[in-house]
XYZ file of C-alpha atoms in Angstrom:
730
model
C 69.231 112.981 132.213
C 68.830 109.611 133.135
C 71.414 108.339 136.653
C 73.521 105.680 136.961
C 75.835 103.934 139.187
C 79.388 101.954 138.307
C 78.411 98.833 139.513
C 81.622 96.619 138.836
C 81.967 96.760 134.560
C 78.158 97.607 134.520
C 76.888 100.710 134.992
C 72.951 100.065 136.564
C 70.407 102.800 136.257
C 69.364 104.163 139.633
C 65.773 103.207 140.042
C 66.703 99.105 139.680
C 69.676 99.870 142.158
C 67.307 101.468 144.618
C 64.912 99.058 144.199
C 66.607 95.952 144.201
C 68.599 96.976 147.093
C 65.428 98.005 149.638
C 63.141 95.918 148.835
C 64.688 92.659 147.500
C 68.531 92.276 148.357
C 67.838 94.910 151.814
C 71.207 93.184 152.851
C 74.248 95.000 151.733
C 76.981 91.776 151.685
C 73.916 89.494 149.509
C 73.434 92.518 147.131
C 77.242 93.205 146.073
C 77.709 88.945 145.732
C 74.455 89.351 143.372
C 76.073 91.992 141.510
C 78.885 89.874 140.914
C 76.645 86.848 139.987
C 75.376 89.341 137.324
C 78.133 90.816 135.761
C 79.350 86.996 135.601
C 76.509 86.187 133.527
C 75.854 89.076 131.087
C 79.845 88.851 130.522
C 79.083 84.964 129.262
C 76.380 85.407 127.700
C 75.755 88.724 125.185
C 78.268 87.963 123.386
C 75.820 84.302 122.830
C 72.882 85.787 122.525
C 74.521 88.484 119.739
C 75.482 85.248 117.609
C 72.066 84.217 117.499
C 70.960 87.295 116.437
C 73.982 87.032 113.866
C 72.809 83.460 113.047
C 68.781 84.661 112.051
C 70.863 87.350 110.146
C 72.306 84.807 107.654
C 68.825 82.812 107.578
C 67.134 85.545 106.719
C 69.690 86.628 103.492
C 70.238 82.937 102.253
C 66.720 82.271 102.251
C 65.688 85.140 99.817
C 68.048 84.734 97.970
C 67.160 81.084 97.390
C 63.929 82.248 96.631
C 65.082 85.088 94.582
C 66.928 81.439 91.927
C 63.995 79.227 92.588
C 61.015 80.822 91.340
C 60.300 79.087 88.697
C 61.742 76.273 89.709
C 59.668 75.465 93.110
C 59.456 72.175 94.005
C 58.631 70.861 97.819
C 61.362 68.519 98.114
C 63.952 70.401 96.662
C 63.055 73.328 99.038
C 63.349 71.127 102.435
C 66.374 69.593 100.845
C 67.802 73.154 100.756
C 67.031 74.183 104.324
C 68.812 70.756 105.587
C 72.247 71.741 103.671
C 71.928 75.206 105.735
C 71.022 74.100 108.876
C 67.630 74.928 109.178
C 65.863 72.233 109.176
C 68.096 70.672 111.864
C 69.481 66.829 112.599
C 66.222 65.237 114.532
C 67.710 64.291 117.811
C 67.005 61.020 119.285
C 63.677 59.622 120.432
C 63.123 60.989 124.471
C 60.810 61.834 127.247
C 61.335 64.780 129.296
C 61.992 64.797 132.690
C 60.037 67.121 135.325
C 59.656 67.209 138.908
C 58.652 69.683 141.652
C 55.548 71.046 138.083
C 52.514 71.988 140.202
C 49.342 70.412 139.778
C 47.646 72.725 137.603
C 49.325 71.548 134.478
C 50.303 67.784 135.280
C 46.700 67.257 136.936
C 44.134 69.815 135.279
C 43.247 70.778 132.263
C 41.424 74.495 132.177
C 41.993 78.083 130.609
C 44.488 80.313 131.118
C 44.366 83.869 131.309
C 47.095 86.143 129.917
C 47.442 89.278 130.915
C 50.139 93.249 131.443
C 51.700 93.585 134.102
C 52.149 97.114 134.233
C 48.533 97.013 134.669
C 48.037 96.146 138.689
C 44.529 96.121 138.397
C 44.514 93.667 134.991
C 47.966 91.455 137.080
C 44.972 91.012 140.642
C 42.127 90.255 138.141
C 44.630 87.118 137.207
C 45.164 86.125 139.782
C 41.390 85.375 140.930
C 40.286 84.061 137.797
C 41.020 81.375 139.634
C 37.526 81.161 140.504
C 34.112 82.429 138.198
C 31.003 83.033 138.662
C 28.411 80.849 136.175
C 25.379 83.236 136.755
C 27.719 86.188 136.136
C 29.224 84.817 132.596
C 25.986 84.258 131.499
C 24.204 86.542 132.110
C 26.501 89.146 130.856
C 27.433 87.974 127.462
C 25.807 87.101 124.541
C 25.930 83.825 125.786
C 22.233 84.255 126.206
C 20.902 86.213 123.175
C 18.260 89.060 124.778
C 15.064 87.338 121.873
C 11.626 87.113 124.608
C 12.702 89.589 126.776
C 15.939 88.743 127.435
C 17.439 91.938 127.505
C 20.429 93.013 129.051
C 18.777 96.089 131.006
C 19.720 98.036 133.340
C 18.370 97.135 136.923
C 18.182 92.922 137.213
C 16.084 91.548 134.894
C 14.695 88.416 135.536
C 13.735 87.954 132.682
C 17.052 87.461 131.938
C 17.498 85.857 134.916
C 15.485 82.992 134.842
C 18.084 82.184 131.718
C 20.995 82.113 132.925
C 19.388 79.649 135.357
C 18.802 77.735 132.956
C 21.244 77.782 132.012
C 23.517 76.675 134.683
C 20.710 73.641 135.886
C 21.562 72.176 132.445
C 25.599 72.182 132.681
C 24.358 70.824 136.787
C 22.661 68.056 134.685
C 25.396 67.302 132.304
C 28.253 67.536 134.302
C 27.316 66.045 138.264
C 23.831 64.018 137.213
C 21.460 62.190 139.593
C 20.522 58.443 139.741
C 17.574 60.240 139.476
C 15.697 63.492 138.643
C 16.740 66.225 137.558
C 18.823 69.340 139.478
C 15.437 72.136 137.834
C 13.721 70.138 140.890
C 15.987 69.855 143.243
C 14.340 71.502 146.667
C 17.564 71.299 148.858
C 20.794 69.747 149.035
C 22.029 67.392 151.956
C 26.086 65.629 152.753
C 25.623 62.487 154.763
C 27.299 59.912 156.319
C 30.519 62.574 152.948
C 28.138 61.773 150.901
C 26.161 64.990 148.636
C 22.132 65.123 147.632
C 20.271 66.475 145.970
C 17.060 66.630 147.912
C 13.693 66.455 145.551
C 9.942 66.035 146.894
C 11.176 64.875 150.394
C 13.099 62.624 149.631
C 17.504 62.192 149.178
C 18.217 61.299 146.212
C 22.553 60.541 144.800
C 25.006 61.947 142.465
C 25.315 59.573 139.687
C 29.295 59.802 140.078
C 31.678 60.215 143.060
C 32.363 64.448 142.961
C 32.333 65.592 146.622
C 35.259 67.259 147.550
C 33.689 69.281 150.351
C 31.425 71.411 151.992
C 30.466 74.959 154.076
C 27.813 75.055 157.025
C 25.918 72.311 158.474
C 26.094 69.934 156.325
C 21.891 69.517 156.464
C 21.511 72.313 154.447
C 25.400 73.493 153.664
C 26.079 77.256 152.375
C 28.754 75.640 149.507
C 28.753 72.553 148.063
C 32.273 71.487 146.198
C 31.888 68.628 143.553
C 34.511 68.241 141.156
C 34.548 66.357 136.960
C 37.617 66.691 135.036
C 39.410 67.259 137.558
C 38.459 71.554 138.058
C 36.534 72.193 140.610
C 32.671 73.535 140.992
C 30.578 74.936 144.044
C 27.238 75.520 144.668
C 26.411 78.884 146.516
C 23.534 78.358 149.006
C 20.952 81.263 150.709
C 17.270 81.331 150.875
C 17.427 85.405 151.555
C 19.012 86.245 148.499
C 17.301 87.492 145.976
C 18.055 85.494 144.228
C 18.522 82.223 145.994
C 14.947 83.280 147.451
C 13.382 82.335 143.637
C 15.535 79.220 143.419
C 14.009 76.068 144.982
C 17.578 75.221 146.014
C 17.937 78.378 147.507
C 20.913 78.029 144.699
C 22.355 81.159 144.539
C 25.382 81.145 141.688
C 27.822 78.781 140.747
C 31.765 79.281 141.291
C 33.743 77.160 138.427
C 36.828 77.280 139.081
C 38.646 79.022 135.866
C 41.587 80.305 134.726
C 43.757 77.174 136.817
C 47.115 79.112 135.525
C 47.527 83.364 134.591
C 50.613 84.645 132.193
C 51.720 87.736 133.166
C 53.568 89.732 130.174
C 56.352 91.653 130.050
C 56.295 91.860 126.372
C 53.116 92.201 124.050
C 51.085 93.103 125.690
C 53.037 95.878 127.565
C 54.749 98.530 125.827
C 57.753 99.418 128.470
C 60.979 101.158 126.441
C 62.764 102.373 129.508
C 64.010 101.459 132.507
C 61.178 103.321 134.826
C 58.813 101.143 132.871
C 60.729 98.045 133.016
C 61.320 98.600 137.733
C 57.558 99.543 137.772
C 56.846 95.419 135.772
C 59.105 94.203 138.067
C 57.578 96.383 141.572
C 54.070 94.697 140.032
C 55.752 90.733 139.696
C 57.064 91.603 143.597
C 53.612 92.272 144.891
C 52.518 89.254 143.319
C 55.608 87.339 144.943
C 54.861 88.643 148.547
C 51.022 89.353 148.354
C 51.562 93.062 148.446
C 49.750 94.010 145.477
C 46.971 96.162 145.551
C 44.561 98.559 143.330
C 42.740 101.428 143.925
C 40.116 102.541 141.546
C 36.275 103.733 141.603
C 33.248 102.113 139.408
C 29.995 103.014 139.242
C 31.360 106.013 141.353
C 32.615 103.593 144.143
C 36.391 103.436 145.441
C 37.258 99.680 144.997
C 40.990 98.000 146.257
C 41.384 94.859 144.683
C 44.240 93.056 146.421
C 45.184 89.096 145.372
C 42.626 86.453 146.600
C 43.223 83.807 149.946
C 42.646 80.174 149.389
C 38.613 78.208 149.732
C 38.412 76.183 153.363
C 35.932 73.442 153.095
C 34.970 70.272 155.248
C 35.838 66.986 153.524
C 35.118 63.631 153.988
C 35.630 62.113 157.843
C 35.429 65.564 158.787
C 39.338 66.564 157.294
C 40.049 69.763 155.665
C 40.563 70.768 152.024
C 42.508 73.727 150.780
C 42.155 74.806 147.967
C 43.733 77.215 145.559
C 42.039 80.474 145.474
C 44.265 82.301 142.960
C 45.937 81.034 139.385
C 48.893 79.903 139.164
C 50.826 81.903 138.158
C 53.907 81.920 134.747
C 55.921 85.632 133.815
C 56.515 85.717 130.635
C 60.280 87.091 129.475
C 60.888 89.258 126.661
C 62.364 87.726 123.787
C 66.752 87.252 122.377
C 65.979 90.587 120.349
C 66.402 94.237 122.716
C 67.949 95.754 124.298
C 67.344 97.969 127.333
C 69.030 100.893 129.188
C 67.822 99.431 133.171
C 72.273 98.669 132.227
C 74.788 100.161 130.040
C 78.312 97.969 129.463
C 81.128 99.250 129.541
C 80.698 101.395 126.277
C 77.350 102.469 127.373
C 75.541 99.738 125.250
C 71.888 98.552 126.197
C 72.512 94.977 127.137
C 69.644 92.243 126.380
C 66.345 92.662 127.867
C 65.820 88.813 128.138
C 68.992 88.765 130.064
C 67.623 91.307 132.417
C 64.839 89.206 132.652
C 65.416 86.568 133.736
C 67.396 87.474 135.978
C 65.651 89.981 137.769
C 61.490 87.806 137.522
C 63.872 85.101 138.443
C 65.693 86.738 141.750
C 62.315 88.348 143.117
C 59.986 84.701 142.656
C 63.720 83.133 144.839
C 62.727 85.680 147.905
C 59.600 84.256 148.162
C 59.541 80.488 147.313
C 59.545 78.931 151.417
C 55.764 80.986 151.604
C 54.100 78.243 148.852
C 51.989 81.390 148.094
C 52.399 80.483 144.179
C 53.989 77.377 143.428
C 53.690 74.750 146.044
C 56.640 73.265 144.048
C 58.380 76.222 145.061
C 59.056 76.596 141.467
C 59.693 79.564 138.831
C 57.579 79.532 135.949
C 58.917 81.770 132.750
C 57.584 81.381 129.562
C 60.234 82.273 126.643
C 59.115 83.490 123.659
C 59.749 84.790 119.646
C 62.933 81.588 119.688
C 64.655 80.296 116.373
C 65.358 76.481 116.871
C 67.113 75.140 119.721
C 70.264 76.978 119.342
C 68.437 79.780 120.853
C 66.395 77.032 123.428
C 69.808 75.543 123.842
C 71.214 79.522 124.861
C 67.837 80.069 127.337
C 68.843 76.375 129.671
C 72.004 77.431 129.674
C 70.880 80.841 131.111
C 69.230 79.750 133.574
C 70.875 78.347 134.388
C 74.058 80.341 135.446
C 70.799 82.236 136.750
C 69.975 79.264 139.420
C 73.597 79.191 139.783
C 73.650 82.693 141.290
C 70.373 82.891 143.349
C 71.622 79.547 144.855
C 68.111 77.778 143.950
C 68.157 73.821 142.840
C 68.842 72.730 139.482
C 65.451 73.237 137.031
C 63.467 75.829 139.562
C 63.378 78.059 136.401
C 60.691 75.970 134.173
C 60.346 77.056 131.320
C 56.873 77.745 128.865
C 59.246 77.344 125.354
C 56.539 79.048 122.697
C 55.929 77.788 119.745
C 55.526 80.706 117.521
C 59.138 80.890 115.008
C 59.074 79.335 111.706
C 62.448 77.325 112.836
C 60.615 76.438 116.095
C 57.712 74.514 114.507
C 60.313 72.610 112.273
C 62.509 71.725 114.451
C 59.729 71.471 117.874
C 61.219 68.312 119.207
C 64.620 69.269 118.390
C 63.631 72.365 121.150
C 61.867 70.668 123.798
C 65.346 67.969 124.510
C 67.256 71.109 124.914
C 65.425 71.773 128.214
C 64.484 68.420 128.760
C 64.903 68.525 132.670
C 62.414 71.613 132.914
C 60.044 72.333 130.433
C 56.240 72.846 131.829
C 54.937 73.643 128.474
C 55.038 74.028 124.312
C 51.942 76.926 123.478
C 50.808 77.614 119.680
C 51.134 81.437 119.071
C 48.857 81.155 115.283
C 49.783 85.410 115.873
C 53.206 85.420 115.513
C 53.936 82.787 114.330
C 51.205 83.917 111.462
C 53.527 87.172 111.398
C 56.782 85.374 110.589
C 55.465 82.771 108.185
C 54.655 85.707 106.234
C 58.394 87.755 106.798
C 60.341 84.812 105.844
C 59.041 83.837 102.526
C 58.216 87.495 102.002
C 59.935 87.932 98.405
C 59.040 84.209 97.348
C 55.180 85.159 96.602
C 52.474 87.795 97.537
C 50.087 86.124 100.471
C 46.906 84.924 100.513
C 43.757 86.988 102.591
C 44.759 86.633 106.724
C 41.887 85.554 106.382
C 42.380 82.529 104.335
C 45.549 81.813 105.759
C 43.345 80.084 107.926
C 42.735 77.016 105.569
C 46.029 76.822 104.450
C 48.293 73.768 105.518
C 50.913 75.438 107.195
C 48.473 76.335 109.886
C 46.596 72.715 110.192
C 50.007 70.694 110.387
C 51.254 73.239 112.270
C 48.768 73.335 115.133
C 48.442 69.297 114.623
C 52.512 69.098 115.223
C 52.916 71.181 118.470
C 50.473 68.280 120.040
C 52.039 65.439 118.960
C 55.358 65.680 119.067
C 54.683 67.343 123.127
C 53.028 63.847 123.629
C 55.575 61.764 122.204
C 58.034 63.296 124.145
C 55.604 62.338 127.282
C 54.175 65.297 128.435
C 50.610 63.905 128.816
C 50.481 64.706 132.828
C 54.198 66.475 132.764
C 54.406 69.233 131.219
C 50.967 71.530 129.838
C 50.048 71.904 125.607
C 48.514 74.634 125.134
C 46.337 77.096 122.091
C 46.019 80.319 121.574
C 43.768 83.387 123.128
C 39.806 83.930 121.410
C 40.710 87.002 119.868
C 36.768 89.165 120.268
C 36.078 89.312 124.536
C 32.573 90.159 123.725
C 32.244 87.606 121.065
C 31.256 84.909 124.152
C 28.689 82.464 122.549
C 31.171 82.191 119.034
C 33.864 81.108 121.870
C 31.469 78.796 123.126
C 30.829 77.422 119.324
C 34.782 77.418 118.482
C 37.285 77.270 120.997
C 35.996 73.740 122.366
C 38.304 72.719 119.102
C 41.036 73.329 121.991
C 40.191 70.363 124.878
C 38.939 68.616 121.685
C 42.994 68.532 120.215
C 44.516 66.610 122.993
C 45.449 70.701 124.138
C 45.717 70.832 128.427
C 45.179 74.927 128.240
C 43.796 77.712 125.700
C 44.388 81.125 126.373
C 41.996 83.652 126.901
C 41.521 86.995 126.736
C 39.352 88.081 130.825
C 38.027 86.413 133.285
C 34.978 85.544 131.938
C 36.043 84.135 129.205
C 38.235 81.396 131.945
C 35.191 80.602 132.647
C 32.760 80.146 130.242
C 35.782 78.171 128.087
C 36.500 76.216 131.422
C 32.604 74.865 130.103
C 34.183 73.364 127.729
C 37.662 71.014 130.154
C 34.393 70.161 131.959
C 32.429 69.185 127.968
C 35.693 67.227 127.539
C 38.536 65.353 129.734
C 42.164 66.980 127.619
C 43.988 63.984 129.259
C 41.956 61.384 127.550
C 41.769 63.052 124.048
C 46.096 62.815 124.762
C 45.893 58.970 125.648
C 44.170 58.302 122.072
C 45.847 60.214 120.433
C 49.296 58.411 122.128
C 47.602 55.241 120.050
C 47.958 56.451 117.102
C 50.541 55.875 114.269
C 52.532 59.724 114.130
C 54.741 60.462 110.404
C 56.507 63.510 111.689
C 58.323 63.781 108.251
C 55.403 63.917 106.718
C 53.422 66.125 109.034
C 56.449 68.593 108.671
C 56.612 69.028 104.274
C 52.947 69.978 105.302
C 54.417 73.060 107.234
C 56.774 74.074 104.481
C 53.995 74.522 102.086
C 54.311 78.056 101.532
C 50.118 80.793 102.129
C 50.821 82.494 99.360
C 48.008 83.878 97.411
C 46.210 80.812 94.661
C 44.650 83.596 92.554
C 44.854 87.434 91.492
C 42.311 89.567 94.371
C 40.086 92.622 92.729
C 40.213 95.679 93.355
C 37.474 95.216 95.207
C 39.701 93.034 98.336
C 42.410 94.406 97.134
C 40.929 97.936 99.031
C 39.143 95.528 101.964
C 42.226 93.742 102.648
C 44.170 97.467 102.817
C 41.848 98.582 104.869
C 41.031 96.021 106.994
C 44.923 95.728 107.588
C 45.616 99.179 107.999
C 42.588 100.610 110.487
C 43.477 97.770 113.093
C 47.803 98.379 112.922
C 46.899 102.498 113.383
C 44.423 101.498 116.031
C 46.872 99.717 118.050
C 49.927 101.934 117.514
C 48.224 104.777 118.284
C 47.616 103.130 121.710
C 51.284 102.166 122.357
C 52.968 104.971 121.258
C 51.592 107.942 122.331
C 49.401 106.658 125.719
C 51.728 103.222 127.005
C 48.964 101.019 126.223
C 50.408 97.785 124.800
C 47.029 94.945 125.120
C 44.017 96.190 124.617
C 40.593 96.080 123.258
C 40.744 97.857 120.030
C 37.631 97.954 117.568
C 37.695 96.721 114.435
C 36.640 98.317 111.243
C 33.308 97.469 111.577
C 33.313 97.945 115.198
C 34.393 94.971 116.325
C 36.058 94.992 119.798
C 39.396 92.774 119.133
C 42.132 91.729 122.160
C 45.027 93.313 120.603
C 48.915 92.990 120.884
C 52.014 92.941 119.156
C 50.935 89.510 117.382
C 48.904 90.819 115.090
C 50.711 93.479 114.459
C 53.067 91.581 112.965
C 50.699 90.194 110.758
C 49.430 93.178 110.270
C 52.151 94.781 108.507
C 54.398 91.829 107.092
C 51.008 91.423 105.099
C 50.706 95.022 103.604
C 54.448 94.526 103.593
C 54.983 91.938 101.371
C 51.856 92.842 99.873
C 53.575 96.246 98.779
C 56.892 94.384 97.766
C 54.615 92.472 95.416
C 52.854 95.254 93.084
C 49.731 93.883 94.761
C 49.447 97.200 95.790
C 51.419 100.665 95.239
C 52.448 102.965 98.154
C 50.438 105.613 96.934
C 47.160 103.515 97.835
C 48.608 102.525 101.132
C 49.280 105.769 102.121
C 46.312 106.854 100.998
C 43.769 104.339 102.867
C 46.300 104.930 105.760
C 45.319 108.714 105.573
C 41.507 107.499 105.406
C 41.691 104.719 108.354
C 43.218 107.248 110.368
C 39.975 109.095 110.164
C 37.898 106.167 110.756
C 40.744 105.811 113.906
C 40.664 109.522 115.382
C 36.270 108.644 115.238
C 36.983 105.332 116.990
C 38.613 107.286 119.761
C 36.806 110.583 120.335
C 35.501 109.447 123.293
C 38.953 109.180 124.919
C 40.205 112.515 126.397
C 43.816 111.576 126.796
C 43.737 110.896 123.189
C 46.020 112.539 120.315
C 44.229 112.765 117.088
C 46.029 111.953 114.536
C 44.683 113.971 111.379
C 44.206 116.252 109.610
C 48.380 116.782 110.310
C 49.359 113.433 110.133
C 52.977 114.705 109.748
C 52.956 115.868 113.522
C 51.334 112.671 114.816
C 54.703 110.819 116.340
C 51.872 107.487 116.113
C 51.028 107.948 112.507
C 54.490 107.678 111.227
C 55.407 104.693 113.683
C 52.110 103.235 111.533
C 53.666 103.750 108.338
C 57.248 102.707 109.715
C 55.618 99.145 110.752
C 54.916 99.012 106.617
C 57.088 100.718 104.639
C 60.001 99.606 106.542
C 58.499 96.193 107.122
C 60.818 93.927 104.343
C 63.802 95.036 107.419
C 62.144 94.463 109.855
C 64.310 91.649 111.588
C 61.754 88.702 111.681
C 59.135 91.064 110.791
C 59.167 91.713 114.544
C 57.427 95.328 115.710
C 59.118 96.420 118.949
C 62.826 98.231 117.548
C 60.164 100.756 115.755
C 57.503 100.990 118.582
C 59.994 102.049 121.195
C 62.013 104.461 119.700
C 59.280 105.267 118.418
C 57.240 105.602 121.912
C 60.239 106.719 123.067
C 60.004 109.702 120.370
C 57.319 110.452 122.045
C 58.104 110.573 125.831
C 61.100 112.961 125.042
C 58.297 115.526 122.577
C 55.987 115.253 125.557
C 58.643 116.037 128.003
C 60.001 119.266 126.289
C 55.911 120.728 125.663
C 55.175 120.071 129.851
C 59.021 121.910 130.302
C 57.534 125.184 127.449
C 54.144 124.580 129.001
C 55.964 125.568 132.502
C 58.157 127.658 131.880
C 56.004 130.113 129.731
C 53.520 129.348 132.852
C 56.398 131.209 135.248
């Protein structure tokens, strides 16, 4: 039995109460005032939260009814008029500018990569926080950016042939980004700082840099051990050591180039974690506290050696006129709360019902961060950055703004200390994005397209209207192009330029860095000042794109172009139905792709509590999966089932075959429980079936209700098995 303590009219889980009392608010009187404030917030916002969820359900019923009546006579003009008549599309607010203050320079002045990482894993969270700087040499040597032809193989030890290719790539980066007045960095015999200016030494002569790029150095200015340069707002640190094995082979003694990489990172309480009960949630809050107060550590074994990871310190250099230059050693941290849908057993009301998880996330993540604002360890502007996902339309954004006001009042924080990042990942938000931004214009610091969740909502919203096109073909849909463009242009129209971030979504293939380097530059070229990456290595490589492309310059150019919001929104309304009848082979391949990925993710979520991991797809390519990809796969199969593109028997047979594939892919994992041959005994397999066959009824197509229920069932069953085993052994 879980233990609770009555606090006012609510019951608080004992683990949460003990954590807050011992580690966050040790003063009894302060704690009493805080819990009174929590009670006031819950009393006001629980009914409002429920009303918003009822409105989602109402819209869904109205849409499906209209689809059933208009299938034969559908036209885009009539569709838009209908959506306006029911309030799904809101009257557009007059033009405005956001008015935010106290925003850190990583958001306003720099453009670069953003990491997203599960908060339940301390090691990953520390990796993300420390990914502010990354080794370019390591990123190139260890990935497929450098091919393995002509002896450039990745061998167990150091391969000098591959190393030479890495150095050539890095020197070309220096020539492209920090060109010399004459000659090439390849010919440098050393570097020096003279009269507060950097020089390369070539043929015994000092050669100046073409551009003003100097920031600082470490060591003797005639032969520094580090030289820091800046381009497009991003820093690069050249490291020198002629006694180092790499430095001995380089004419200038260059051993590495460390790039400023993940300017910011989102530590996640939502899609990338499997937190289904109070114990899980308190664990997240403890890790968040460790990041805020600097005490978080992770001990692990790598290569047979015990290692301990801690937060990096800031970096210090000597700048012009001998002044100290301090650059941040850690990424600026955002925390992603959950959305409005789910409830949690962290607290119970007077009828024993769980309370909305998103409200408590807002309260407790803000409380923890607020205790450490003066240290400026994270935000030098004393701000708290919260990403709010899965909001539908401006009413739900207004709810978040009001909730943040109330939290600030309870915590005695200045208004708009809590900054918000609005995820543009639901259809009703995309269609009303200008209104959504206006509702939080005093605290908004980013908008970000989440094309995976957005595609899942696109499928679910029009699920009964007709069969959707294949997932691969979805990328060429008119709505998706309009969605990505509309996000950038709407943000710029609200004066996001050098006030707030405009972001793009995740590169999901961590092992395909060569492809990422070819494709993801498009995010910077689109005017986005940040984009998500799956690893610190990917952040270092993606940082190169922001040296190649000045995203702020792109934004300045976009602002000068005409922007017709109405025509873009009409494209956004084009429903991505299949344009042809698919062959039997195409249907089979699509089902296999969807169901194999679905099972590979669900089995780890339900039975191992892993919310984000590299899951091999049907071609054994590792994809970084979280609940967003699961939402697409489950909704796509549910849509095809509904419209008879496939039959239930076909889906069940395919699911079993794909479970066998997933079992083989995980055979080396000692903690893995095979789903086959007795799938009726596999809770993970049953969860996968629920996601598909109950997909039409799942609210907004979200996977959380089913996953949480099945994970809790698994935990209960595991506890019973342990108890029975213990009883038998005694």
